[in-house]
Short mmCIF file of C-alpha atoms in Angstrom, two decimals:
data_model
loop_
_atom_site.label_atom_id
_atom_site.label_comp_id
_atom_site.label_asym_id
_atom_site.label_seq_id
_atom_site.Cartn_x
_atom_site.Cartn_y
_atom_site.Cartn_z
CA MET V 1 0.00 0.00 0.00
CA ASP V 2 1.29 3.44 -0.93
CA GLU V 3 2.40 5.38 2.18
CA ALA V 4 1.54 8.74 0.61
CA MET V 5 -2.02 7.54 0.01
CA VAL V 6 -2.34 6.38 3.63
CA CYS V 7 -1.05 9.77 4.81
CA ALA V 8 -3.56 11.56 2.57
CA ALA V 9 -6.43 9.44 3.91
CA LEU V 10 -5.28 10.02 7.48
CA ALA V 11 -5.05 13.78 6.95
CA ALA V 12 -8.51 13.92 5.36
CA LEU V 13 -10.20 11.85 8.06
CA ALA V 14 -8.41 13.21 11.13
CA ASP V 15 -7.77 16.83 10.19
CA GLY V 16 -9.85 17.51 7.07
CA PRO V 17 -13.05 19.51 6.87
CA ARG V 18 -15.84 18.28 9.13
CA HIS V 19 -19.41 18.69 7.97
CA THR V 20 -22.78 18.48 9.63
CA ALA V 21 -25.13 15.99 7.97
CA ARG V 22 -26.94 18.84 6.23
CA GLU V 23 -23.71 20.40 4.93
CA ALA V 24 -22.46 16.99 3.85
CA LEU V 25 -25.45 16.54 1.55
CA GLU V 26 -24.08 19.43 -0.51
CA VAL V 27 -20.35 18.66 -0.42
CA VAL V 28 -19.78 14.93 0.03
CA PRO V 29 -19.37 13.21 -3.33
CA ASN V 30 -21.50 10.26 -4.36
CA GLU V 31 -18.38 8.11 -4.68
CA ALA V 32 -16.64 5.31 -2.80
CA GLY V 33 -14.33 6.19 0.05
CA LEU V 34 -13.70 6.27 3.76
CA TYR V 35 -15.47 8.39 6.34
CA ALA V 36 -14.85 9.42 9.92
CA VAL V 37 -17.52 10.50 12.38
CA HIS V 38 -16.39 13.09 14.91
CA GLY V 39 -18.22 14.23 18.02
CA ASP V 40 -18.26 17.56 19.75
CA LEU V 41 -17.25 17.76 23.41
CA SER V 42 -20.83 17.15 24.52
CA ALA V 43 -21.00 13.96 22.42
CA VAL V 44 -17.69 12.65 23.73
CA GLU V 45 -18.84 13.27 27.31
CA ALA V 46 -22.28 11.70 26.77
CA LEU V 47 -20.73 8.62 25.17
CA ALA V 48 -17.82 8.46 27.68
CA VAL V 49 -15.45 7.30 24.95
CA GLY V 50 -12.28 9.34 25.13
CA ALA V 51 -11.14 12.59 23.62
CA ALA V 52 -12.77 14.93 21.11
CA ASP V 53 -9.53 15.17 19.12
CA ARG V 54 -9.98 11.82 17.35
CA PRO V 55 -12.79 10.29 15.32
CA LEU V 56 -15.42 8.29 17.16
CA TYR V 57 -15.95 5.92 14.23
CA VAL V 58 -14.28 5.18 10.90
CA GLY V 59 -15.87 3.21 8.08
CA LYS V 60 -15.87 2.53 4.39
CA ALA V 61 -18.43 3.12 1.70
CA GLU V 62 -17.75 0.73 -1.17
CA ARG V 63 -20.25 2.44 -3.49
CA SER V 64 -21.31 5.81 -2.16
CA LEU V 65 -20.28 8.01 0.75
CA VAL V 66 -23.65 9.76 0.43
CA GLY V 67 -25.58 6.49 0.52
CA ARG V 68 -23.67 4.92 3.40
CA ASP V 69 -23.21 7.97 5.58
CA LEU V 70 -26.07 10.31 4.96
CA ARG V 71 -28.81 7.94 3.86
CA THR V 72 -27.95 5.20 6.36
CA HIS V 73 -25.96 6.38 9.38
CA PHE V 74 -27.59 9.83 9.66
CA ALA V 75 -31.12 8.84 8.63
CA THR V 76 -34.11 8.13 10.85
CA GLY V 77 -35.49 4.65 10.39
CA ARG V 78 -32.11 3.14 9.48
CA THR V 79 -30.84 1.98 12.89
CA GLY V 80 -31.32 -1.68 11.97
CA SER V 81 -28.97 -1.20 9.00
CA SER V 82 -26.29 0.87 10.70
CA THR V 83 -23.67 -0.44 13.09
CA LEU V 84 -22.89 3.14 14.07
CA ARG V 85 -26.52 3.95 14.93
CA ARG V 86 -26.90 0.73 16.95
CA THR V 87 -23.76 1.55 18.93
CA LEU V 88 -24.84 5.13 19.57
CA ALA V 89 -28.31 3.93 20.58
CA ALA V 90 -26.84 1.46 23.03
CA LEU V 91 -24.63 4.09 24.66
CA LEU V 92 -27.38 6.74 24.71
CA ARG V 93 -30.18 4.39 25.75
CA GLU V 94 -30.82 6.03 29.13
CA PRO V 95 -30.23 9.74 28.36
CA LEU V 96 -32.36 9.61 25.19
CA GLY V 97 -34.93 7.14 26.54
CA LEU V 98 -34.40 4.65 23.71
CA ARG V 99 -36.16 1.31 23.36
CA ALA V 100 -34.85 -1.49 21.16
CA VAL V 101 -37.23 -3.35 18.86
CA PRO V 102 -36.62 -6.02 16.22
CA ARG V 103 -35.43 -4.72 12.86
CA ASN V 104 -38.67 -6.03 11.37
CA PRO V 105 -41.40 -6.12 14.06
CA ALA V 106 -43.73 -7.99 11.68
CA ARG V 107 -41.19 -10.82 11.50
CA PRO V 108 -38.84 -10.72 14.51
CA ASP V 109 -35.80 -12.86 13.73
CA GLY V 110 -34.01 -12.90 17.09
CA SER V 111 -30.79 -11.52 15.64
CA ALA V 112 -28.32 -9.29 17.45
CA ASN V 113 -29.23 -6.48 15.06
CA TYR V 114 -32.00 -4.28 16.36
CA SER V 115 -33.81 -1.10 15.53
CA LEU V 116 -35.49 1.54 17.69
CA GLU V 117 -39.09 2.43 18.24
CA SER V 118 -39.88 5.33 15.89
CA SER V 119 -39.85 8.28 18.30
CA GLY V 120 -36.56 7.08 19.80
CA ASP V 121 -35.09 6.70 16.33
CA GLU V 122 -36.03 10.32 15.67
CA ARG V 123 -34.40 11.44 18.95
CA LEU V 124 -31.20 9.59 18.00
CA THR V 125 -31.13 11.29 14.60
CA GLU V 126 -31.65 14.72 16.19
CA TRP V 127 -28.82 14.03 18.66
CA MET V 128 -26.52 12.91 15.83
CA HIS V 129 -27.30 15.93 13.66
CA ALA V 130 -26.64 18.29 16.58
CA ARG V 131 -23.41 16.74 17.84
CA LEU V 132 -21.66 14.75 15.11
CA ARG V 133 -19.61 15.83 12.11
CA LEU V 134 -18.39 13.88 9.09
CA SER V 135 -15.06 13.95 7.27
CA VAL V 136 -14.42 11.93 4.12
CA TRP V 137 -11.67 10.64 1.87
CA VAL V 138 -12.59 9.67 -1.70
CA ARG V 139 -10.99 6.46 -2.98
CA PRO V 140 -8.61 6.94 -5.89
CA ASP V 141 -9.03 4.49 -8.78
CA GLY V 142 -7.56 1.07 -8.15
CA VAL V 143 -7.31 1.41 -4.38
CA VAL V 144 -8.60 -1.40 -2.15
CA LEU V 145 -10.68 0.38 0.50
CA ASP V 146 -10.46 -2.46 2.98
CA GLU V 147 -6.68 -2.10 3.22
CA VAL V 148 -6.80 1.66 3.73
CA GLU V 149 -9.63 1.31 6.25
CA THR V 150 -7.54 -1.15 8.27
CA ALA V 151 -4.61 1.29 8.25
CA MET V 152 -6.91 4.10 9.45
CA LEU V 153 -8.31 1.95 12.27
CA ASP V 154 -4.77 1.09 13.37
CA ALA V 155 -3.71 4.74 13.28
CA LEU V 156 -6.82 6.42 14.72
CA ARG V 157 -8.18 3.78 17.13
CA PRO V 158 -11.77 5.07 16.96
CA PRO V 159 -13.55 4.03 20.17
CA LEU V 160 -16.90 3.09 18.58
CA ASN V 161 -15.48 0.67 16.00
CA LEU V 162 -15.74 -2.97 17.02
CA ALA V 163 -14.82 -4.86 13.84
CA LYS V 164 -11.09 -5.13 13.10
CA MET V 165 -10.22 -3.72 16.52
CA GLY V 166 -9.35 -7.03 18.20
CA SER V 167 -8.92 -6.69 21.94
CA LEU V 168 -9.23 -2.90 21.61
CA GLY V 169 -12.97 -3.25 20.94
CA ASP V 170 -14.59 -1.53 23.91
CA ARG V 171 -16.16 -4.10 26.26
CA ARG V 172 -18.62 -1.48 27.52
CA VAL V 173 -19.83 -0.87 23.95
CA LYS V 174 -20.23 -4.60 23.37
CA ALA V 175 -22.15 -5.04 26.63
CA ALA V 176 -24.45 -2.09 25.87
CA ARG V 177 -25.19 -3.45 22.40
CA ALA V 178 -25.85 -6.92 23.80
CA ALA V 179 -28.37 -5.45 26.27
CA MET V 180 -30.19 -3.67 23.43
CA ALA V 181 -30.21 -6.86 21.32
CA GLU V 182 -31.69 -8.78 24.26
CA GLU V 183 -34.39 -6.11 24.67
CA ALA V 184 -35.27 -6.43 20.97
CA ARG V 185 -35.43 -10.23 21.21
CA ALA V 186 -37.82 -9.92 24.21
CA TRP V 187 -39.96 -7.29 22.46
CA ARG V 188 -43.68 -7.75 22.23
CA GLU V 189 -45.90 -5.29 20.45
CA ALA V 190 -47.74 -3.14 23.00
#
């Protein structure tokens, strides 16, 4: 892997422009790349995950940064499809009054992936829009995103990432997500 490319990705994700979800709709390209989600001081304190000077989460969008970030991670109704949203929901369960439900209440499947009841999903989206910012790096032609993503995870150590983090995956995050998954499995329509 080209060291200059890794440095460029690191600079873009760690120190590049950070956009609100609304701003990002206008400036983030509809291309493949990597993204980093940053929190303000209030977010870092609420999540109890470290310092505001590093990204909270880093991920890859194989097809579209707009589709993965803005239409999945930052969109109401998409918690069941977003690892980031499920992690945030688990950590903000009490302060936001969130309740886990199956991804598809009509056909609960008992999986570890859960969604939120609709008003809670809206509260999570509002919290994210108010406190999180997005930085991106667009993949140059011929670059394997998975390799660059792994290098970024090694360099940045984002506290909300669980995959590829080995023993660095936060046990508290895993426990909070497991509790939400259990709540969704026990869910019964009121």
